[in-house]
PDB file of C-alpha atoms in Angstrom:
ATOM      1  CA  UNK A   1      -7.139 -16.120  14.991  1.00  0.00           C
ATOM      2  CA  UNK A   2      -7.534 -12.955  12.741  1.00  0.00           C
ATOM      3  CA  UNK A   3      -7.111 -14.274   8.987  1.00  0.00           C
ATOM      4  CA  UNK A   4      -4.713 -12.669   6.671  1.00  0.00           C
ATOM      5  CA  UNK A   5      -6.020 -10.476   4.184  1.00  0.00           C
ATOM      6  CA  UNK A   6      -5.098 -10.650   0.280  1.00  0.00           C
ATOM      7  CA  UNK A   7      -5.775  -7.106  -1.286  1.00  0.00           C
ATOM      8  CA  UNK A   8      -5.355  -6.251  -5.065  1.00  0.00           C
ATOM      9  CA  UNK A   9      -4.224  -2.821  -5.629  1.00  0.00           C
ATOM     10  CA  UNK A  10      -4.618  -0.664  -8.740  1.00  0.00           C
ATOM     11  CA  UNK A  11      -1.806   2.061  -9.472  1.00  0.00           C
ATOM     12  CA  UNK A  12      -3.689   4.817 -11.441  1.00  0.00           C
ATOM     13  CA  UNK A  13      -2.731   8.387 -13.135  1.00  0.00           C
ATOM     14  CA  UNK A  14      -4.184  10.317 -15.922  1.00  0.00           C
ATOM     15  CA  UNK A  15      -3.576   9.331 -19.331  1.00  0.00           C
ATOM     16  CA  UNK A  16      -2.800  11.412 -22.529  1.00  0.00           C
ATOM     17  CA  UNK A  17      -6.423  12.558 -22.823  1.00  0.00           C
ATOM     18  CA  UNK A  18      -6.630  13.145 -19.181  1.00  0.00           C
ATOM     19  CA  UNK A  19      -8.731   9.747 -18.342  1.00  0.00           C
ATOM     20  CA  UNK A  20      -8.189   7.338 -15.387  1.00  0.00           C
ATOM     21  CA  UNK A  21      -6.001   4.460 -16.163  1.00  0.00           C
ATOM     22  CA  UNK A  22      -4.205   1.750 -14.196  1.00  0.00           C
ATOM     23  CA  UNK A  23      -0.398   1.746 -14.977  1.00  0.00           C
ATOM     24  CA  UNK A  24       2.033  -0.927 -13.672  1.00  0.00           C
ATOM     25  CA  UNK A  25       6.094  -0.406 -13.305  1.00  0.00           C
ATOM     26  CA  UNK A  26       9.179  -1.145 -11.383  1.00  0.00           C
ATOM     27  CA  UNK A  27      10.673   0.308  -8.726  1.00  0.00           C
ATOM     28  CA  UNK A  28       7.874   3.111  -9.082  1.00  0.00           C
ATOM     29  CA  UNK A  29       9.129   3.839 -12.748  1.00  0.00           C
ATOM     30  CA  UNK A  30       8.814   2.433 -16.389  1.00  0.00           C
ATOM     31  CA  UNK A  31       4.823   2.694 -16.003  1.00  0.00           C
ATOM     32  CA  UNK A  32       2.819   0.545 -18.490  1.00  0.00           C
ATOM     33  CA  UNK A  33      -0.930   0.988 -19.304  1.00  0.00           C
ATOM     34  CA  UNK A  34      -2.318  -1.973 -17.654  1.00  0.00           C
ATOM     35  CA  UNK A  35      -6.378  -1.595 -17.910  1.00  0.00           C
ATOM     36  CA  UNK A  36      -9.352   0.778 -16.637  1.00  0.00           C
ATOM     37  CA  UNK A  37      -9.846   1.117 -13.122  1.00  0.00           C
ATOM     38  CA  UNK A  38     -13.154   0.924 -12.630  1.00  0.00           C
ATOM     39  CA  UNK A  39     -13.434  -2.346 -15.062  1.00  0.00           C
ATOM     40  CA  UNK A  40     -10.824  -3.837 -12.842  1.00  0.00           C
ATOM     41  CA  UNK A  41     -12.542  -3.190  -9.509  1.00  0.00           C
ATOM     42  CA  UNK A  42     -15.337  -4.836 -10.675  1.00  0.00           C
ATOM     43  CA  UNK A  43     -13.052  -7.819 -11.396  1.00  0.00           C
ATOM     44  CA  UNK A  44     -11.624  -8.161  -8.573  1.00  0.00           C
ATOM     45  CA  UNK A  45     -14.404  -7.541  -6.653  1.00  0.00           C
ATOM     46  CA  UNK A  46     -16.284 -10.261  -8.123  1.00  0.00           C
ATOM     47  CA  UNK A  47     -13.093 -12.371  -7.534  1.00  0.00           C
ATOM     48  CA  UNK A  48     -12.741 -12.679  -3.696  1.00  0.00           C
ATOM     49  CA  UNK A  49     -10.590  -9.928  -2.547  1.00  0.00           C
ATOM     50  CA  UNK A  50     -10.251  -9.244   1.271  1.00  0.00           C
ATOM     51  CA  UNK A  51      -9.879  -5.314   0.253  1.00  0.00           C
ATOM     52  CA  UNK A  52      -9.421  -3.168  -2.673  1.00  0.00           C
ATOM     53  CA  UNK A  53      -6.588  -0.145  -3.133  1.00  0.00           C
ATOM     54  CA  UNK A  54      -6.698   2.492  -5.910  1.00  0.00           C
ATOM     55  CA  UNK A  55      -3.908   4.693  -5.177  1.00  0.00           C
ATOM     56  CA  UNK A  56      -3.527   7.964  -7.283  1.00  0.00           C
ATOM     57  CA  UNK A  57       0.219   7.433  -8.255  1.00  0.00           C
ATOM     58  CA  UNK A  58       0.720  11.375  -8.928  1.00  0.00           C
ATOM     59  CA  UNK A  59      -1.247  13.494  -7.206  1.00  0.00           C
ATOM     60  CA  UNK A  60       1.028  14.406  -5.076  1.00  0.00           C
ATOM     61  CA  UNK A  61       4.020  14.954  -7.267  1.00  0.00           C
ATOM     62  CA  UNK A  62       2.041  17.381  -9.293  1.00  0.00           C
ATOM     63  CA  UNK A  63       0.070  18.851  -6.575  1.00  0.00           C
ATOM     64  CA  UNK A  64      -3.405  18.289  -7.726  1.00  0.00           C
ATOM     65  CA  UNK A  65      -6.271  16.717  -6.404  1.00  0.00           C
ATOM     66  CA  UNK A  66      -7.510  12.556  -5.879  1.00  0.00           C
ATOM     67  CA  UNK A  67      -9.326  11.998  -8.763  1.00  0.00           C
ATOM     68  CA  UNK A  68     -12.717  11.734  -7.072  1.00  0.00           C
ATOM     69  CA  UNK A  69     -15.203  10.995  -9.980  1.00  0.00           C
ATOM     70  CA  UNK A  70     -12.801   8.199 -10.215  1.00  0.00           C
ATOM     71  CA  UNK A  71     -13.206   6.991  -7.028  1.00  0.00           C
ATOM     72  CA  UNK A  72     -16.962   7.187  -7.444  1.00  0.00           C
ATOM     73  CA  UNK A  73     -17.455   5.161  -9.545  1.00  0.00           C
ATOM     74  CA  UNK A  74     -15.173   2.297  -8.519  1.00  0.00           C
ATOM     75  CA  UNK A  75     -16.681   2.189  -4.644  1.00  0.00           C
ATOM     76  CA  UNK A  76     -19.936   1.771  -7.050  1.00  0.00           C
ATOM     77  CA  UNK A  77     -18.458  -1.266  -8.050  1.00  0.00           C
ATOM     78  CA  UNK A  78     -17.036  -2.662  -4.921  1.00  0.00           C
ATOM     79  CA  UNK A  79     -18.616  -3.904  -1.881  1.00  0.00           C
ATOM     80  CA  UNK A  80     -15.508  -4.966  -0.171  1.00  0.00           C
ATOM     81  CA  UNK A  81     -13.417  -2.358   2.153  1.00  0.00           C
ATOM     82  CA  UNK A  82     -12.022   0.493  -0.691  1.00  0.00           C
ATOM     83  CA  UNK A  83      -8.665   2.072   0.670  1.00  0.00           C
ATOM     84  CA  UNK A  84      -7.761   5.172  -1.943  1.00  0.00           C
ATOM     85  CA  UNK A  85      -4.468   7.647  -1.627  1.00  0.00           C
ATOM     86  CA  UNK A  86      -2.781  10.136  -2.961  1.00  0.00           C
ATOM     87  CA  UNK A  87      -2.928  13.585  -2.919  1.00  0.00           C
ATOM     88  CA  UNK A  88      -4.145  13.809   0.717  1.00  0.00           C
ATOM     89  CA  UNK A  89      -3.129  17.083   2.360  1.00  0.00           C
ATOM     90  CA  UNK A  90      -5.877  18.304   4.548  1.00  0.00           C
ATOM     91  CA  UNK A  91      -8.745  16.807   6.833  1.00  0.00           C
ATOM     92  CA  UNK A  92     -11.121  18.348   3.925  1.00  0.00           C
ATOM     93  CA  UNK A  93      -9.175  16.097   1.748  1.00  0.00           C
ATOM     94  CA  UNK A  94      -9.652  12.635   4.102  1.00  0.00           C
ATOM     95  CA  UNK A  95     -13.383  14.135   4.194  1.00  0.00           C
ATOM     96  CA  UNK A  96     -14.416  14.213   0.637  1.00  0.00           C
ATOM     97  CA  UNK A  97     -12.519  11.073  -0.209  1.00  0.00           C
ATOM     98  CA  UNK A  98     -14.301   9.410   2.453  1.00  0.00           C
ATOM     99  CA  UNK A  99     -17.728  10.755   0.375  1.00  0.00           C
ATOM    100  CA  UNK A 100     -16.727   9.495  -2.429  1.00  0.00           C
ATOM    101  CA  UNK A 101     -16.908   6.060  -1.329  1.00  0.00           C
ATOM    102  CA  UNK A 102     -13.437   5.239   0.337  1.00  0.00           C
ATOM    103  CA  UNK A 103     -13.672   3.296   3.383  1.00  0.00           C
ATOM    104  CA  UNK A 104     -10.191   4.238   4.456  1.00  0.00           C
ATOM    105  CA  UNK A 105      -7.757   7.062   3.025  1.00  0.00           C
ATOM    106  CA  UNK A 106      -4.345   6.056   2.852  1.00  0.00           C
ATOM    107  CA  UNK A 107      -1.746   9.040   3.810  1.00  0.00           C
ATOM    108  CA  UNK A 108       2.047   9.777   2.509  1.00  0.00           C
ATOM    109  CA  UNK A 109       3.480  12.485   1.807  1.00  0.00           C
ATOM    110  CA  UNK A 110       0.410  14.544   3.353  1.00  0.00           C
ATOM    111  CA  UNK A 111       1.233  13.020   6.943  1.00  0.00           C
ATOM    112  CA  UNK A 112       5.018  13.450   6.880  1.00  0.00           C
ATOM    113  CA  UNK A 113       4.938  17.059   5.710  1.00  0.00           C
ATOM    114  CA  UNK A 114       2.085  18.127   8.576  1.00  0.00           C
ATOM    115  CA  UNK A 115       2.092  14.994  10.990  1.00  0.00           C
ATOM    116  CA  UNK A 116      -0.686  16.752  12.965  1.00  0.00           C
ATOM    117  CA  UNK A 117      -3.003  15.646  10.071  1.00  0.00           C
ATOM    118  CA  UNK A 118      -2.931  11.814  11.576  1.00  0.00           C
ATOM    119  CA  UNK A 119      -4.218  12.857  14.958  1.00  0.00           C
ATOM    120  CA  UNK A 120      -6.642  15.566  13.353  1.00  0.00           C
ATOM    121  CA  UNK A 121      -8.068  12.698  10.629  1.00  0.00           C
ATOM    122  CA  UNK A 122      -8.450   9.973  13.607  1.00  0.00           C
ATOM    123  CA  UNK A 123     -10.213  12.389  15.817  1.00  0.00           C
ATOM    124  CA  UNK A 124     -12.630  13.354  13.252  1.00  0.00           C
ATOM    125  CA  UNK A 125     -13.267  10.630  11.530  1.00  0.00           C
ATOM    126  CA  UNK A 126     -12.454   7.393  13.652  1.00  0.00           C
ATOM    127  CA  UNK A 127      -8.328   5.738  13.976  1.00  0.00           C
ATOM    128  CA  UNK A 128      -9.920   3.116  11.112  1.00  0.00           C
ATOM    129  CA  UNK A 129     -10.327   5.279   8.413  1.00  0.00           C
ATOM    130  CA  UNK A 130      -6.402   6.513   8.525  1.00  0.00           C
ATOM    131  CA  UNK A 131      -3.910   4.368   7.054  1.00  0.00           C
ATOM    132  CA  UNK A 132      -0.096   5.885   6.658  1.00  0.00           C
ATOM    133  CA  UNK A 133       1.430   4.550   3.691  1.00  0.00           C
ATOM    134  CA  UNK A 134       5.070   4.435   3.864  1.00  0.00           C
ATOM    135  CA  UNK A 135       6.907   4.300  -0.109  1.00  0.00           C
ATOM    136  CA  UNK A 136      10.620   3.288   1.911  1.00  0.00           C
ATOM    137  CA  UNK A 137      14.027   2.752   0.373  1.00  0.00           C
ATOM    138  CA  UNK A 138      17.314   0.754   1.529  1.00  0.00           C
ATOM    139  CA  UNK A 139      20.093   2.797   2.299  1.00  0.00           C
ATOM    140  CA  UNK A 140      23.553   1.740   2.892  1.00  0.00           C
ATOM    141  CA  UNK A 141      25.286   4.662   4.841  1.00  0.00           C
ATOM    142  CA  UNK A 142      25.212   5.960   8.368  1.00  0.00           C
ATOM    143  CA  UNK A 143      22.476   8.441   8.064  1.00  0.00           C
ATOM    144  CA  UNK A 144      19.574   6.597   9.978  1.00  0.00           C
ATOM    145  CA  UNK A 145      18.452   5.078  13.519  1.00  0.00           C
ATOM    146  CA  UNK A 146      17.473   1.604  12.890  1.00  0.00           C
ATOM    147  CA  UNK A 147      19.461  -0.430  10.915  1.00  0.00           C
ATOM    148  CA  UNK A 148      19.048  -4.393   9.883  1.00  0.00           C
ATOM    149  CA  UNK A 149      21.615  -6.765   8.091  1.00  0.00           C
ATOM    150  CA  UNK A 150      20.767  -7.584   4.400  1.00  0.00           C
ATOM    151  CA  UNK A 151      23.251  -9.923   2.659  1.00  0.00           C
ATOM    152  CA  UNK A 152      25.849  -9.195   5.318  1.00  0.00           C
ATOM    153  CA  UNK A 153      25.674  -5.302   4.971  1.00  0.00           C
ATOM    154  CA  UNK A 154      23.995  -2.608   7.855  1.00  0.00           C
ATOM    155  CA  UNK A 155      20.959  -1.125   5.775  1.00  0.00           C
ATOM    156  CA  UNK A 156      18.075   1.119   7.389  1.00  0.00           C
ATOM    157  CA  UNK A 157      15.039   1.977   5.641  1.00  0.00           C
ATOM    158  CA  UNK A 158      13.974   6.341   4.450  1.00  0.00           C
ATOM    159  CA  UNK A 159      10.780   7.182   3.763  1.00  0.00           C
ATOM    160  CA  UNK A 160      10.206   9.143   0.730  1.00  0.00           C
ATOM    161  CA  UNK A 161       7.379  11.169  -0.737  1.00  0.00           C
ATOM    162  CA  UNK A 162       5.913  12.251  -3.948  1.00  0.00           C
ATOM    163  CA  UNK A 163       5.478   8.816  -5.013  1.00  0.00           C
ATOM    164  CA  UNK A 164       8.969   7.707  -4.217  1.00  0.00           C
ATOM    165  CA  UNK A 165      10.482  10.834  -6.309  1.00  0.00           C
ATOM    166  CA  UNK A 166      11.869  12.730  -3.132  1.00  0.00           C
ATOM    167  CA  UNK A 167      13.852  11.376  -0.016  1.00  0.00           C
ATOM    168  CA  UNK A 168      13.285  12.775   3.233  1.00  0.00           C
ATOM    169  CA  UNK A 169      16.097  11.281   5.185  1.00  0.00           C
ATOM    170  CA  UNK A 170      13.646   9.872   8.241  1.00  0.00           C
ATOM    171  CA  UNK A 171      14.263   6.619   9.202  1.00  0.00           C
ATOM    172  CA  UNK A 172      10.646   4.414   8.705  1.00  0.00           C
ATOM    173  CA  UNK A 173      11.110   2.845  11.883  1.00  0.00           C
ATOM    174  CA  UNK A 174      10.907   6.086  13.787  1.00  0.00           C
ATOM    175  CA  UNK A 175       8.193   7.453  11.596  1.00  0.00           C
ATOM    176  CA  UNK A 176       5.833   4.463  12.173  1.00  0.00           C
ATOM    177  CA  UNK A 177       6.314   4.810  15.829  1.00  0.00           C
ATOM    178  CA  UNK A 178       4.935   8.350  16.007  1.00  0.00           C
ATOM    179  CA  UNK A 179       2.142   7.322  13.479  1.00  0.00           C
ATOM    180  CA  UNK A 180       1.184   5.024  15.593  1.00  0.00           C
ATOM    181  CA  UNK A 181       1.213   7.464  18.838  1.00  0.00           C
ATOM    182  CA  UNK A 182      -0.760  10.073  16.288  1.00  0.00           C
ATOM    183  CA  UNK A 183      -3.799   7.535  15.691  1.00  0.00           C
ATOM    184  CA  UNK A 184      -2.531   5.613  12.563  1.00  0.00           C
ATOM    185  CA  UNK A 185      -5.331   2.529  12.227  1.00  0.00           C
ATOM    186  CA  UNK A 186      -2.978   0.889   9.923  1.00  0.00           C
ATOM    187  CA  UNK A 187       0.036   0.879   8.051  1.00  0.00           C
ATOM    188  CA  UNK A 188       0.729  -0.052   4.515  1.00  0.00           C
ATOM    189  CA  UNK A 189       4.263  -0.879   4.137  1.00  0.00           C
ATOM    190  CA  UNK A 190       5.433  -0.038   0.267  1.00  0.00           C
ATOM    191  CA  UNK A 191       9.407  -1.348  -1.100  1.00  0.00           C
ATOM    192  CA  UNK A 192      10.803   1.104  -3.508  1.00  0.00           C
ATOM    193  CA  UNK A 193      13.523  -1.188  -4.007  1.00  0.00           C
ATOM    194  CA  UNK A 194      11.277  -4.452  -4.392  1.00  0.00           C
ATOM    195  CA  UNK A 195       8.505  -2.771  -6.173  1.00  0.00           C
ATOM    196  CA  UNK A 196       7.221  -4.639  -9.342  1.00  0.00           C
ATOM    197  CA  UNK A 197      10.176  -6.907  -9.266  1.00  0.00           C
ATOM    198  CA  UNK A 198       8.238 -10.165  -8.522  1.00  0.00           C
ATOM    199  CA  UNK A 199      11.150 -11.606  -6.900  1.00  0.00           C
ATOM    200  CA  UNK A 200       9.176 -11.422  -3.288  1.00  0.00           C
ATOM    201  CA  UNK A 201       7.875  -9.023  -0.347  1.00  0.00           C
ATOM    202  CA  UNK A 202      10.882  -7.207   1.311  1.00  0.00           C
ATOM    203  CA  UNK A 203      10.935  -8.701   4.146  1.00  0.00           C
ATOM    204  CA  UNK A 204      13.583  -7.208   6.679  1.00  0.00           C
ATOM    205  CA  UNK A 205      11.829  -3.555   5.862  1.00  0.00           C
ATOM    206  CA  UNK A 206       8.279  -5.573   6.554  1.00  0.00           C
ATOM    207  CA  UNK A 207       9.580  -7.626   9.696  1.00  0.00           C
ATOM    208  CA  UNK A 208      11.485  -4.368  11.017  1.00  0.00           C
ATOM    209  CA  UNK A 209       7.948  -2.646  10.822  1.00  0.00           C
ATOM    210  CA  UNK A 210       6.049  -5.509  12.296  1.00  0.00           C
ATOM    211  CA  UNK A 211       8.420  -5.665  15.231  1.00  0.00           C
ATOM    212  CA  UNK A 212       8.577  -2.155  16.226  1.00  0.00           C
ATOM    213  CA  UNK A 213       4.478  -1.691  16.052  1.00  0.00           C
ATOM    214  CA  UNK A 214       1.175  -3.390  16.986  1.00  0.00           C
ATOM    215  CA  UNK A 215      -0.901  -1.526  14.346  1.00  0.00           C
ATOM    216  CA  UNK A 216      -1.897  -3.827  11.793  1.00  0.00           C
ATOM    217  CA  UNK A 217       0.673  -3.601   8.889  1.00  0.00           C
ATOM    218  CA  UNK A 218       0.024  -4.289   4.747  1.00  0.00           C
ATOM    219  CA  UNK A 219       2.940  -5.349   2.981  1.00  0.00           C
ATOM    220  CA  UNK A 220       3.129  -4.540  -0.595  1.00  0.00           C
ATOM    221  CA  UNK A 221       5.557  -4.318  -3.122  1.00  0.00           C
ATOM    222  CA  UNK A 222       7.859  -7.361  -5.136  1.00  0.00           C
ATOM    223  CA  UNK A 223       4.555 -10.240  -4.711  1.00  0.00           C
ATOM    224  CA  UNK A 224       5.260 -12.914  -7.322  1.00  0.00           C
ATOM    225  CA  UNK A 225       3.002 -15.632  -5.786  1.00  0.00           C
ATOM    226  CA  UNK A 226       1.078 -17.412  -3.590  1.00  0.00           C
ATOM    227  CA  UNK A 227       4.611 -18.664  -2.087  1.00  0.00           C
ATOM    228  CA  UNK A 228       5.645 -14.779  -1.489  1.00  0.00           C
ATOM    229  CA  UNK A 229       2.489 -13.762   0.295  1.00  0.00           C
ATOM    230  CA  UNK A 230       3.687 -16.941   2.419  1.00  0.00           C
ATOM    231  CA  UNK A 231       7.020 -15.715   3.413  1.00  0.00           C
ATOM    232  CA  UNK A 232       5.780 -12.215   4.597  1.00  0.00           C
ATOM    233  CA  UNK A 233       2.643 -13.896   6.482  1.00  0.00           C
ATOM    234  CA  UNK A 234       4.853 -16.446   8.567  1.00  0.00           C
ATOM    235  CA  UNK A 235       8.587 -14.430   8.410  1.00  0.00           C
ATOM    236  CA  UNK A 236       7.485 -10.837   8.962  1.00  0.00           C
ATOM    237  CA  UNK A 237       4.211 -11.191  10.360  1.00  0.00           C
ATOM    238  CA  UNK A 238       2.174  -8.818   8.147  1.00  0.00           C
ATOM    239  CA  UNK A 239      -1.672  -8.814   8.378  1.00  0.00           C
ATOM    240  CA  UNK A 240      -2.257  -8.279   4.981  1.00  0.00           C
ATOM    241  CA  UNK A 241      -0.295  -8.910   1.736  1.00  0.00           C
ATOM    242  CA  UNK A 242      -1.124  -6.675  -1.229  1.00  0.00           C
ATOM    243  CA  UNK A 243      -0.223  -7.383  -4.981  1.00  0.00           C
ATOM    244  CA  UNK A 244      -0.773  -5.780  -8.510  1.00  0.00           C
ATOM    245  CA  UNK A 245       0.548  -7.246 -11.627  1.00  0.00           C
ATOM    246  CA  UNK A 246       0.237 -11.093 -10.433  1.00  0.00           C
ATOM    247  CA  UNK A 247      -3.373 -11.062 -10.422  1.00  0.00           C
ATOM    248  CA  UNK A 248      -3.486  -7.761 -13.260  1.00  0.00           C
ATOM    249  CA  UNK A 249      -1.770 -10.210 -15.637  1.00  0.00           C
ATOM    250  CA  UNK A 250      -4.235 -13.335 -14.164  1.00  0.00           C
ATOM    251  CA  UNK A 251      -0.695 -15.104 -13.390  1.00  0.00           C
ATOM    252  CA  UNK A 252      -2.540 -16.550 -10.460  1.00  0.00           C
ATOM    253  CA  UNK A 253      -6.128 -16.036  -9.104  1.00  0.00           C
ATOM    254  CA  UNK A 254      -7.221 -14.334  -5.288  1.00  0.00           C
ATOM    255  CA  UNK A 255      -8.977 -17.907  -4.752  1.00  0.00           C
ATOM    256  CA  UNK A 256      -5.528 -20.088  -6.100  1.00  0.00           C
ATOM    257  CA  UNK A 257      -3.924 -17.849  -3.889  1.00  0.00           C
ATOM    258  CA  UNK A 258      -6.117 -18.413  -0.561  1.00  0.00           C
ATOM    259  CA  UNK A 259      -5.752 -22.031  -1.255  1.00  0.00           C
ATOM    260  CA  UNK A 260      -2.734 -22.005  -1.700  1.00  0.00           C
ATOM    261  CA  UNK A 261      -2.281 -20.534   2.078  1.00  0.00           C
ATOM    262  CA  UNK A 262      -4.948 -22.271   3.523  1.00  0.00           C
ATOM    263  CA  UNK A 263      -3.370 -25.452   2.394  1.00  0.00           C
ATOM    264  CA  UNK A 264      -0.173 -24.471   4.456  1.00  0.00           C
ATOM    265  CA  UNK A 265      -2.524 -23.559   7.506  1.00  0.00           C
ATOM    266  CA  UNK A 266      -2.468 -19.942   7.331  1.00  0.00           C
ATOM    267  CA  UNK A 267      -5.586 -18.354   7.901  1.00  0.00           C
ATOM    268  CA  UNK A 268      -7.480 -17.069   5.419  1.00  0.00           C
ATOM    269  CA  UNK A 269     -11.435 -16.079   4.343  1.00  0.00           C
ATOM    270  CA  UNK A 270     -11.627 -18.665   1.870  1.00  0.00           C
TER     271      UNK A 270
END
């Protein structure tokens, strides 16, 4: 049985003297300064993490580059799988964030505006190195495909790009399909609406995602414990769970965590 991966993720932007820092917020606003990311890679490297993210929370909104000399230095630091996004437009893009260290490149708002770039990036550089990210929102009218019940009301899921800043009105259900057809080697599942909340993993947006694909899916957004990263492992299925300001704030530890699982028999690499 494949274990279940638990993978730390660091949200970073520029600060007032233009420097790398890790911020932390809710529902993808009210962003705190939370550490330096390459100290905190180190951390959690040394700490038993499955994987590592460092996601560039505004490249895209402003149009700029990944910070690369960023990245550099944090795959120096980690010897566990490195995913990094944001800001991802072109193959030349994927390519020098791949030489900068990143293992995989995790795709948003680059894939949904030219979805040719998931076929082109799994072509050239192998279907493992491409994850889609998908930032997704609840919506309550009659605008979408797939729809769920959540507390006794029909919901279906957008995607939205520019780190959750602009809608799109595509349903995530039908977008995950086709990046799956394109070559997608995974798919990391983000919850506007659950997003630093700590009151758990969305699950109907997770389980709708996990039932409609076969590509290995990350759920992130809303982790407030062990007993969270539970839920979406045995309810929804995910492969992986990822989390930020549990184990930022040392609430609870990657190992308390895995033990905490392994204890209720779900497999992890303890």
């Amino acid at each position: 049985m494949l274990t279940k991966r638990i993978i730390p993720c660091i949200d970073v932007d520029l600060d007032e003297d233009g420097n790398a820092a890790v911020y932390t917020g809710v529902n993808f606003e009210d962003l705190e300064y939370t550490g330096d990311p390459v100290e905190m890679a180190k951390r959690y490297n040394e700490a038993g993490a499955d994987e590592f993210v460092f996601l560039d929370i505004t490249a895209s909104a402003e149009g700029r580059a990944t910070m690369l000399e960023t990245v550099e230095r944090v795959a120096d630091e980690v010897f566990i799988p490195l995913t990094v996004g944001g800001g991802v437009r072109t193959r030349e893009d994927i390519k020098e964030t791949l030489r900068a260290g990143a293992d995989k490149v995790s795709i948003n708002s680059g894939a949904i505006a030219n979805p040719d770039l998931i076929e082109d990036g799994a072509r050239a550089f192998g279907n493992q190195c491409i994850v889609i990210s998908v930032d997704a929102r609840r919506r309550f009218d009659e605008g979408g495909e797939h729809y769920v019940d959540i507390d006794g009301e029909s919901a279906w899921f957008e995607c939205t790009v520019k780190g959750g800043r602009e809608g799109t009105d595509m349903d995530v259900i039908e977008w995950v399909q086709e990046a799956e057809e394109r070559g997608a080697g995974e798919l990391f599942v983000n919850s506007i609406d659950a997003d630093g909340t700590k009151e758990g993993y969305d699950i109907p947006l997770t389980k709708a995602v996990t039932d409609t694909v076969s590509t290995p899916v990350i759920a992130s957004s809303g982790c407030g414990g062990p007993e969270d990263m539970y839920e979406v492992f045995t309810e929804a299925d995910a492969d992986a769970g990822l989390a930020a300001s549990i184990f930022h704030f040392g609430e609870y530890s990657i190992q308390e965590t895995k033990e905490y699982l392994d204890e209720r028999d779900v497999p992890v690499r303890l």
